Short mmCIF file of C-alpha atoms and ligand atoms in Angstrom, two decimals:
data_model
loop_
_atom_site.label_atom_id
_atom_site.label_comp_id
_atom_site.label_asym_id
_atom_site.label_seq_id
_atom_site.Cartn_x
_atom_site.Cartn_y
_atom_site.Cartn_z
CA UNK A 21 -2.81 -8.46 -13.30
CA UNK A 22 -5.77 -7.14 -11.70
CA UNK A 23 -6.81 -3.66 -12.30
CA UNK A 24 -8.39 -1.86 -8.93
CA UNK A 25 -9.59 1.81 -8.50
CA UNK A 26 -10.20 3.09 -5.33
CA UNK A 27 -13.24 5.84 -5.13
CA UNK A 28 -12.97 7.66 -2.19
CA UNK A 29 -9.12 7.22 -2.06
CA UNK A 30 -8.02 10.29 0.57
CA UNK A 31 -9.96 9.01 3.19
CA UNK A 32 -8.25 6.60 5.71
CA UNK A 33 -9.26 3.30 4.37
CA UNK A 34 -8.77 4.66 0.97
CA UNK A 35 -5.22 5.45 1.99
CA UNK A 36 -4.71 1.74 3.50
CA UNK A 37 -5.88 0.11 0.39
CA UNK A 38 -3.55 2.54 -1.74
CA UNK A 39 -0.73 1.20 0.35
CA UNK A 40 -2.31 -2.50 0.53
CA UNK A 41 -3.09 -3.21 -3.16
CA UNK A 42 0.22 -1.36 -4.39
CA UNK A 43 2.17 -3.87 -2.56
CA UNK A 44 0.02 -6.58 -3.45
CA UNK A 45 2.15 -8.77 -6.55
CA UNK A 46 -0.99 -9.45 -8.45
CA UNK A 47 -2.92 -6.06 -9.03
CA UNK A 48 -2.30 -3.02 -10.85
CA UNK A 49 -3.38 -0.17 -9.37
CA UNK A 50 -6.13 2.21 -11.60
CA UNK A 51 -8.27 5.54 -11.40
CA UNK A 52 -7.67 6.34 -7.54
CA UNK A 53 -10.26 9.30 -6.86
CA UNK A 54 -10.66 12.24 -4.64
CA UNK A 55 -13.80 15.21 -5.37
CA UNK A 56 -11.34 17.40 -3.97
CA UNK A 57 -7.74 16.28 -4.81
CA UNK A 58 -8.26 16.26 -8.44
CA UNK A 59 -5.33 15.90 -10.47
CA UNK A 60 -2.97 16.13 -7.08
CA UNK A 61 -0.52 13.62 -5.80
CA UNK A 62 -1.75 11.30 -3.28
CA UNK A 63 1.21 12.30 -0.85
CA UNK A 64 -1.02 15.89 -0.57
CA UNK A 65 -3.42 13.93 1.81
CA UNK A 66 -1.16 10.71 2.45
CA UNK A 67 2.13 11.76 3.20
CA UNK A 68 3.35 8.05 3.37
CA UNK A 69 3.11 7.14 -0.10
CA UNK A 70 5.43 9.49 -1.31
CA UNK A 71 7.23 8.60 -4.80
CA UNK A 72 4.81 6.21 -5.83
CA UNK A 73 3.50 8.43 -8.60
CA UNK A 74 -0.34 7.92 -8.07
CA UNK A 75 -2.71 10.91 -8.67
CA UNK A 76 -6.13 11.67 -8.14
CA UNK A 77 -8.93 11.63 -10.45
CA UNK A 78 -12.62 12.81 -10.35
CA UNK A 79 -15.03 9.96 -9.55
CA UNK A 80 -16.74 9.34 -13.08
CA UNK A 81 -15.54 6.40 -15.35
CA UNK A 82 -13.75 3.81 -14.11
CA UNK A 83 -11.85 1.41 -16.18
CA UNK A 84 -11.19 -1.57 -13.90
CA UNK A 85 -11.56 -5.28 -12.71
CA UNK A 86 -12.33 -4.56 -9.38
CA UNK A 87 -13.63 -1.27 -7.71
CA UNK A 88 -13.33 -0.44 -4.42
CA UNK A 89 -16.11 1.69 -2.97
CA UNK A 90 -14.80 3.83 0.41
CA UNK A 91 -16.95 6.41 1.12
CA UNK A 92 -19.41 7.46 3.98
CA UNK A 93 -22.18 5.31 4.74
CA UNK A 94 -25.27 6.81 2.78
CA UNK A 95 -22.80 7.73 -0.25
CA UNK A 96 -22.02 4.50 -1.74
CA UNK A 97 -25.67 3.50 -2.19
CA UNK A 98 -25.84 7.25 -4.16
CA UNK A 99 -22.93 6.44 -6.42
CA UNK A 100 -23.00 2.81 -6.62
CA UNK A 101 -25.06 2.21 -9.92
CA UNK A 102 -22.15 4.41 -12.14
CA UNK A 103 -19.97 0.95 -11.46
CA UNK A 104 -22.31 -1.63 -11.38
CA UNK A 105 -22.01 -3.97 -13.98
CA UNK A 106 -18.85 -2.81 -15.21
CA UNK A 107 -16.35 -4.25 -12.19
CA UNK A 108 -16.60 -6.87 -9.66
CA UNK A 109 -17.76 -4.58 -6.39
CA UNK A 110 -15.95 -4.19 -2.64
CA UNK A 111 -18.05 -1.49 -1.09
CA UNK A 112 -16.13 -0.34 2.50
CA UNK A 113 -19.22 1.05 3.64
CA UNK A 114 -22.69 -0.04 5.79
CA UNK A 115 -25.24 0.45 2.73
CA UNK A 116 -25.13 -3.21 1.79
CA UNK A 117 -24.12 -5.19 4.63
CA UNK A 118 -27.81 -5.37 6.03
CA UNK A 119 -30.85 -7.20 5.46
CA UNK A 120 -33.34 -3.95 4.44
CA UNK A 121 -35.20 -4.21 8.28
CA UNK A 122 -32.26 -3.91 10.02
CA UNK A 123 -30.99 -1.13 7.99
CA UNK A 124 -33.75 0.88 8.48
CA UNK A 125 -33.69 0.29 11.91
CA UNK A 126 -30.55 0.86 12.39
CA UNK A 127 -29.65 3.53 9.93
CA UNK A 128 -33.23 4.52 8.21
CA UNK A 129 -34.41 4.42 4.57
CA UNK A 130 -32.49 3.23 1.67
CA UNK A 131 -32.42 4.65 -1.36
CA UNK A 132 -31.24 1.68 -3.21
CA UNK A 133 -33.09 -1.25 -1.42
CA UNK A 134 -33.24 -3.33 -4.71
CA UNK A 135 -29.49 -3.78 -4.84
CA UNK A 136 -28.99 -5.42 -0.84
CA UNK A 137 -29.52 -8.58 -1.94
CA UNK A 138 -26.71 -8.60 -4.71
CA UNK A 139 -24.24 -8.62 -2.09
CA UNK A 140 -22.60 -10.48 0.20
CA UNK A 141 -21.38 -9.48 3.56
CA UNK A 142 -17.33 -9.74 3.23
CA UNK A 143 -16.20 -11.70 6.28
CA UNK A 144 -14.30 -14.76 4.62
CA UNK A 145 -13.76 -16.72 8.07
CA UNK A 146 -17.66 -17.13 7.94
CA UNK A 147 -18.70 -16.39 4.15
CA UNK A 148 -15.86 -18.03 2.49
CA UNK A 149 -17.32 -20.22 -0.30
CA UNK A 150 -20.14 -17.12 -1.10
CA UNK A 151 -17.40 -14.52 -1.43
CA UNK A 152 -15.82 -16.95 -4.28
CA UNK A 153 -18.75 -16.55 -6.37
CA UNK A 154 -19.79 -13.32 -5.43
CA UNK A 155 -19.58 -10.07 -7.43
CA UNK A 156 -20.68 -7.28 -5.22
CA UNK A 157 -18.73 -7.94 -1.63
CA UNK A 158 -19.76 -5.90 1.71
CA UNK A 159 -17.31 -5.18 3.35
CA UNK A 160 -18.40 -5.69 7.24
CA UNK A 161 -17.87 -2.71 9.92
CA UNK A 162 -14.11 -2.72 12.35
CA UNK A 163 -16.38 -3.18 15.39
CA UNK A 164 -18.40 -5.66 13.57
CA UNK A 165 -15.55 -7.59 12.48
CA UNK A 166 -14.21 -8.19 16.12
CA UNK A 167 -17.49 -8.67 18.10
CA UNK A 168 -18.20 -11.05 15.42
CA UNK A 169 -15.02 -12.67 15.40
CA UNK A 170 -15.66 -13.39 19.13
CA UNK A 171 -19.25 -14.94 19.29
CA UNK A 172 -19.56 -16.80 16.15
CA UNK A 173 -18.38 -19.62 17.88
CA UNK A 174 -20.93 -19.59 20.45
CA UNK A 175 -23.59 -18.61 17.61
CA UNK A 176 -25.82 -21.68 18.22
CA UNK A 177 -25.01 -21.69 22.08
CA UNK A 178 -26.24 -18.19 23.14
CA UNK A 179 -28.61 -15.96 22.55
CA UNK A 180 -27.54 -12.58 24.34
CA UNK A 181 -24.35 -11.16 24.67
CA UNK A 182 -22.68 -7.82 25.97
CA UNK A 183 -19.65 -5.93 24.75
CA UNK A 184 -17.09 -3.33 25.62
CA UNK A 185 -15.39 -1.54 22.55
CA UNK A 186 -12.11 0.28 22.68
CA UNK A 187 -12.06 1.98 19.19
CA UNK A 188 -9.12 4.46 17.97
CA UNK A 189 -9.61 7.23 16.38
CA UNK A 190 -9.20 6.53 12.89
CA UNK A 191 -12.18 4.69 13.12
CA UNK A 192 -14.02 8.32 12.98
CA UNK A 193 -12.68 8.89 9.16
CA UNK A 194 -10.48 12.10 8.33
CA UNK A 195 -13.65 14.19 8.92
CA UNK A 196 -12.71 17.15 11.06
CA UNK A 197 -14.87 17.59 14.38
CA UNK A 198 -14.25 19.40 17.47
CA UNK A 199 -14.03 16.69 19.50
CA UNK A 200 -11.43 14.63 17.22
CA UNK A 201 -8.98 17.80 17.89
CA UNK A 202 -6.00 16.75 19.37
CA UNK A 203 -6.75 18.64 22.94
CA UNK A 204 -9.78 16.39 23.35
CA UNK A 205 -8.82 13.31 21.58
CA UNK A 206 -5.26 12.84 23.11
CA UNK A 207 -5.13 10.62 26.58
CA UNK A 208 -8.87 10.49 26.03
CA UNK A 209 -11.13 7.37 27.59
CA UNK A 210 -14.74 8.43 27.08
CA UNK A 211 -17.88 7.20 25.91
CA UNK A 212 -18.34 7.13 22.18
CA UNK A 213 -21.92 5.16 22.41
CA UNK A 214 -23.59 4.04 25.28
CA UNK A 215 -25.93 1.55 23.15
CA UNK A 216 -27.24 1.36 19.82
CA UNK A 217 -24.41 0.95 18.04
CA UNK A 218 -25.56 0.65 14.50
CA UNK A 219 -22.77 -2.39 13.95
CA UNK A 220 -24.64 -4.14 16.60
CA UNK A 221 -27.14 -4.96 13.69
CA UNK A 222 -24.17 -6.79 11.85
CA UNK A 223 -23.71 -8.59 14.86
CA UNK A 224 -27.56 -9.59 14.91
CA UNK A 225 -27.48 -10.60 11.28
CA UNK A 226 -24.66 -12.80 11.46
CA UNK A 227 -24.24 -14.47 14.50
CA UNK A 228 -28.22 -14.34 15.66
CA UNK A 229 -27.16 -13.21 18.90
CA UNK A 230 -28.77 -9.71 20.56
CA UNK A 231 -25.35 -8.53 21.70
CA UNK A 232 -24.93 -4.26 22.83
CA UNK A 233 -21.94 -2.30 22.47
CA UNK A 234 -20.70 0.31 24.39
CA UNK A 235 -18.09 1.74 22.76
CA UNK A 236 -15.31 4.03 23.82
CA UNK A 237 -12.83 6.23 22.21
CA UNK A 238 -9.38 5.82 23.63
CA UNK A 239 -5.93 7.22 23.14
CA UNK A 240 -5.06 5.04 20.13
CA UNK A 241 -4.69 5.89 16.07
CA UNK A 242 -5.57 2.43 15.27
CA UNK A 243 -7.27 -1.11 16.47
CA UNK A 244 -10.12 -2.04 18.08
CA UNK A 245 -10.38 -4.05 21.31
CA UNK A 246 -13.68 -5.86 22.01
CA UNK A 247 -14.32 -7.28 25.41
CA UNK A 248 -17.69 -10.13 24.66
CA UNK A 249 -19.32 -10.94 27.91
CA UNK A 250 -22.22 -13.67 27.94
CA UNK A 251 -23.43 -16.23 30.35
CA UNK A 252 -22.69 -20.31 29.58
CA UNK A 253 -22.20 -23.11 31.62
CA UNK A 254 -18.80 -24.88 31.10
CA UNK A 255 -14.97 -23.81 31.89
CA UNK A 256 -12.20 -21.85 30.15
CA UNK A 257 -10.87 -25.00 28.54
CA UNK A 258 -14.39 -25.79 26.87
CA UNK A 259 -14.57 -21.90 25.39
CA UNK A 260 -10.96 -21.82 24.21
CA UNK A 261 -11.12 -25.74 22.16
CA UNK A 262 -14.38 -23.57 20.73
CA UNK A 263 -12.25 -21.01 19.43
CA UNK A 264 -9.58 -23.79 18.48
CA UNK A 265 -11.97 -25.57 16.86
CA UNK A 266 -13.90 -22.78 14.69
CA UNK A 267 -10.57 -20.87 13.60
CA UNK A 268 -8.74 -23.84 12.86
CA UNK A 269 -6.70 -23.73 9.53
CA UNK A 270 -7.38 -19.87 9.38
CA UNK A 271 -4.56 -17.79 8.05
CA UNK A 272 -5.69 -14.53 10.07
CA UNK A 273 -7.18 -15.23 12.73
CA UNK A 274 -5.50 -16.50 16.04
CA UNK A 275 -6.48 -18.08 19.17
CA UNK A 276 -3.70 -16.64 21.50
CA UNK A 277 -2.97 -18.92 24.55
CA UNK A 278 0.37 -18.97 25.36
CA UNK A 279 2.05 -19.90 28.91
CA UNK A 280 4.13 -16.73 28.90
CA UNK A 281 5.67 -13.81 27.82
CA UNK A 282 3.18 -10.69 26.48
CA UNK A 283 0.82 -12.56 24.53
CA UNK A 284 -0.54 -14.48 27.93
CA UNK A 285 -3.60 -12.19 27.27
CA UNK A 286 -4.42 -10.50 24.06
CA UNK A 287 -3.34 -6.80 22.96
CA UNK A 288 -4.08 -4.35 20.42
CA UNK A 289 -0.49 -3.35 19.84
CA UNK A 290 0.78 -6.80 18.42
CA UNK A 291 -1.79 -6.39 15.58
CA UNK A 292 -1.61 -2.99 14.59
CA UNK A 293 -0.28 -2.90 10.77
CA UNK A 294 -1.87 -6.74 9.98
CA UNK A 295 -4.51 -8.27 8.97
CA UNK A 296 -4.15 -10.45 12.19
CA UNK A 297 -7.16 -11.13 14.71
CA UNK A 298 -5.97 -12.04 17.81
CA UNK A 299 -9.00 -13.55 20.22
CA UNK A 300 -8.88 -14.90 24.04
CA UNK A 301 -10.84 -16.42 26.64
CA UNK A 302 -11.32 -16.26 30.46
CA UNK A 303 -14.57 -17.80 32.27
CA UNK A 304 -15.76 -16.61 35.57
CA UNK A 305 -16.54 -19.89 37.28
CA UNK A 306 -19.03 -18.38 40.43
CA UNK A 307 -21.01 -15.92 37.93
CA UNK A 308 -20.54 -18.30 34.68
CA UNK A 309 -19.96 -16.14 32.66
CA UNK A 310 -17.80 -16.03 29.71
CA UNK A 311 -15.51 -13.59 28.52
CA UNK A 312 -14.21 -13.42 24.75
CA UNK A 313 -11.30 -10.67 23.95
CA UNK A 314 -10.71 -9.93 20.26
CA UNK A 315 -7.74 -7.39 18.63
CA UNK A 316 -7.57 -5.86 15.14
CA UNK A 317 -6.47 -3.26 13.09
CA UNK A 318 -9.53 -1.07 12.31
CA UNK A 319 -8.06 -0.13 9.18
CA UNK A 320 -7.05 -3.63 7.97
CA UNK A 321 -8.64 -6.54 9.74
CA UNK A 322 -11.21 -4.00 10.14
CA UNK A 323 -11.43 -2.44 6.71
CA UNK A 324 -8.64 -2.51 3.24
CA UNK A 325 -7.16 -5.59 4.82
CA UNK A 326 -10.30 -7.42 5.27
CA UNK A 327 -11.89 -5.83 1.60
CA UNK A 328 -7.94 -7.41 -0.35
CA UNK A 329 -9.01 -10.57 1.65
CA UNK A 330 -12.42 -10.75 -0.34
CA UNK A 331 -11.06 -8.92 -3.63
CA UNK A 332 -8.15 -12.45 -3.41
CA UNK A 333 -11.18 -14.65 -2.97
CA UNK A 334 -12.76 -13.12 -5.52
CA UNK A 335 -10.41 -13.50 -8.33
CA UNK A 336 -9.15 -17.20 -7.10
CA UNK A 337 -6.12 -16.24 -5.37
CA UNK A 338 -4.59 -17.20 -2.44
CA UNK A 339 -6.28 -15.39 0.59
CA UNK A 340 -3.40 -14.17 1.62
CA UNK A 341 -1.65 -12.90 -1.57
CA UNK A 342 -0.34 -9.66 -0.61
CA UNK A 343 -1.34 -9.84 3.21
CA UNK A 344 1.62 -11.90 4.47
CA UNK A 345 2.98 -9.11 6.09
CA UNK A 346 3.59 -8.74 10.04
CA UNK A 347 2.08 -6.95 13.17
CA UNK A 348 4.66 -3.22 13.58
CA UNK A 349 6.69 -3.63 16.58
CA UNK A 350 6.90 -1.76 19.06
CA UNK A 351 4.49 0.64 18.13
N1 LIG B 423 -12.01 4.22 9.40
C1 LIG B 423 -12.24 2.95 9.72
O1 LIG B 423 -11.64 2.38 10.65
C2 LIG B 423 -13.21 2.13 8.92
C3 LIG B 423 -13.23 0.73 9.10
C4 LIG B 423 -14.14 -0.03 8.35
C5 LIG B 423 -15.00 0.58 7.43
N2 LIG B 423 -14.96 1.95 7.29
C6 LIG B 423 -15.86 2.53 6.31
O2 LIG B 423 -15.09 2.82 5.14
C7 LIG B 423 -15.58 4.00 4.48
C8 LIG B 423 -14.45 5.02 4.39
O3 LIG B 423 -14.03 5.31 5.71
P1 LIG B 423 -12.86 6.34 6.03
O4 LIG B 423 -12.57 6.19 7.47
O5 LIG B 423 -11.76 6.23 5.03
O6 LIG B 423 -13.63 7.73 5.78
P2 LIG B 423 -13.01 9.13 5.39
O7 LIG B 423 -11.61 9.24 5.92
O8 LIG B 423 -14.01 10.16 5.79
O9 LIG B 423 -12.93 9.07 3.79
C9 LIG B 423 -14.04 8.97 2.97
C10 LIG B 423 -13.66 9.51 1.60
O10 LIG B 423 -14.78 9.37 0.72
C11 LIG B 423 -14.75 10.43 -0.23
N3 LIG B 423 -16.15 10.75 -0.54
C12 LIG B 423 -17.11 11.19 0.30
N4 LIG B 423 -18.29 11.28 -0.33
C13 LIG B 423 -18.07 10.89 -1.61
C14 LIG B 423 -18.90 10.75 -2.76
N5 LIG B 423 -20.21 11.05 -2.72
N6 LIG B 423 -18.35 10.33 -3.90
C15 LIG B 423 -17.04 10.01 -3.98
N7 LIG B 423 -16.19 10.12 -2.92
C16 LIG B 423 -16.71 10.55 -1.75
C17 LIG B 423 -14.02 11.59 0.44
O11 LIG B 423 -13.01 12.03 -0.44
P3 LIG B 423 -13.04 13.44 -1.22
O12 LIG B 423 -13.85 14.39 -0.36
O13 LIG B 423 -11.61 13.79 -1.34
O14 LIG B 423 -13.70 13.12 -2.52
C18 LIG B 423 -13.34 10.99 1.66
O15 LIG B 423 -11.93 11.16 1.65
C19 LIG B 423 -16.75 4.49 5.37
O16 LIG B 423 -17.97 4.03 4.85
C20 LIG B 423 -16.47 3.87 6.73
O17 LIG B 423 -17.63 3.69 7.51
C21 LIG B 423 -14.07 2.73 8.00
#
């Protein structure tokens, strides 16, 4: 068995990968931690777990195989040297998913610069083979993971992209802020970020294509919804045998294109509660331009989902051991 712990376990993510890797047949779960649920049960903070008998301890010394980092950005690279070494590494944060220009650019100095290069960015459909040998994993941003999802295909086609975001509110972290009350947040559709979006520089890295966001928040707990817009000459047929072609043979990721019934065009509410991605295509013949739709589950395609993918890969299991679970529906 594989012994995980789980710093920065009340948060959201840290309450999916409680749920995740207790489920999961091969791992054991360890120290889960919380600065200010010390010695509590976890159903104090995550009501859903109830009965499983898991506690909270204070982040310090971690006995483990495998350590799951899910804290704030800016956190992880404060209290990531007390576990290096000691575990293999899944950090659920931005501090090590960038090349140190881009982070600085995008999120501004590092206090751990010397450590980026130990780890690889965490997106198995692209980094497979890397993530095998790898002992420090990070974990790549919800948005990230979708926008990504969508243009890698294209990556050596394009150069420029656009995209839309519909993000839920869980995406924001338990956090409390005025404007994640429920009298603003409920039958919201606002802007989040008009540009800028500091996963855009994931998008950059990866794919090598200069591709905005503007992201909105909308009335949803979970899931993402990416809308990709870029110009290319060619049809719908030639962008969906893309997709076809570049997801073929993977287990999560799925090229929807059905001739009826719901799933005729993708939707965020047959993925919520797996780590499915669902992605579409529709080209605009007189403007050619290209449209690319992609679906997750922030908090599992998009985060604990995504980081038991890697932690599988990791240890030489099957990528989906304790992810063959479906989408909830209706939701
Ligand atoms: N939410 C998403 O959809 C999503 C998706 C992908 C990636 N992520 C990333 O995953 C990480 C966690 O996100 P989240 O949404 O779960 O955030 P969250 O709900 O705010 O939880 C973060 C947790 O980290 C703990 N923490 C904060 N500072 C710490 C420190 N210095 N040392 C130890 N623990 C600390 C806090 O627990 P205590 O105060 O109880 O100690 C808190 O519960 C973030 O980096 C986020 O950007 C989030």
């Amino acid at each position: 068995m594989i012994k995980a712990a789980v710093i920065g376990a009340s948060g959201y993510i840290g309450g999916e990968l409680l749920r995740l890797l207790y489920m999961h047949p091969e791992v054991e779960l360890g120290t889960i931690t919380s600065r200010i649920y010390v010695g509590r049960r976890v159903e104090v903070v995550h009501p859903h777990l109830k009965g499983l008998g898991l506690r909270f301890s204070s982040p310090g010394e971690v006995d483990a195989d495998v350590i799951f980092l899910s804290v704030p950005h800016g956190e992880s690279m404060k209290i990531v040297e007390e576990y290096i070494g000691s575990a293999k590494l899944i950090d659920l944060s931005a501090d090590f998913r960038l090349p140190l220009g881009l982070y600085r650019k995008y999120y501004g100095e590092h206090e751990k610069p010397e450590l980026i290069d130990s780890f690889v960015y965490g997106l198995p459909e692209v980094y497979r083979e890397e993530i095998k040998r790898a002992e420090y994993v990070a974990n790549p941003g919800c948005n990230a993971t979708a926008v990504i999802l969508a243009l890698y295909p294209f990556r050596n086609m394009i150069s420029e992209a656009l995209a839309d975001i519909k993000a839920a509110s869980s995406a924001a972290g338990r956090r409390e802020s005025i404007m994640g009350m429920h009298p603003e947040r409920s039958h919201v559709v606002r802007i989040y970020k008009t540009h800028h979006h500091r996963h855009e520089a994931e998008v950059l890295h990866i794919t090598g294509i200069k591709c905005p966001f503007t992201v909105h928040s909308v009335d949803m707990v979970r899931g993402v919804f990416a809308t990709v817009y870029f110009r290319i000459s060619g049809d719908e047929r030639s962008l969906f045998r893309r997709l076809f072609q570049e997801y073929e043979g993977e287990r999560f990721v799925k090229v929807i294109r059905e001739r009826e019934g719901p799933l005729k065009q993708p939707n965020v509410k047959y993925v919520i509660g797996s780590n499915y991605a669902h992605l579409w295509a529709s080209y605009d013949v007189e403007n050619e331009r290209a449209m690319i739709f992609a679906a997750i589950d922030n908090l599992i395609k998009g985060g604990a989902g995504q980081a038991v993918q890697n932690m599988n890969l990791m240890f030489g299991l099957r990528e989906e051991t304790g992810l063959g679970y479906l989408p909830l529906h209706p939701i």
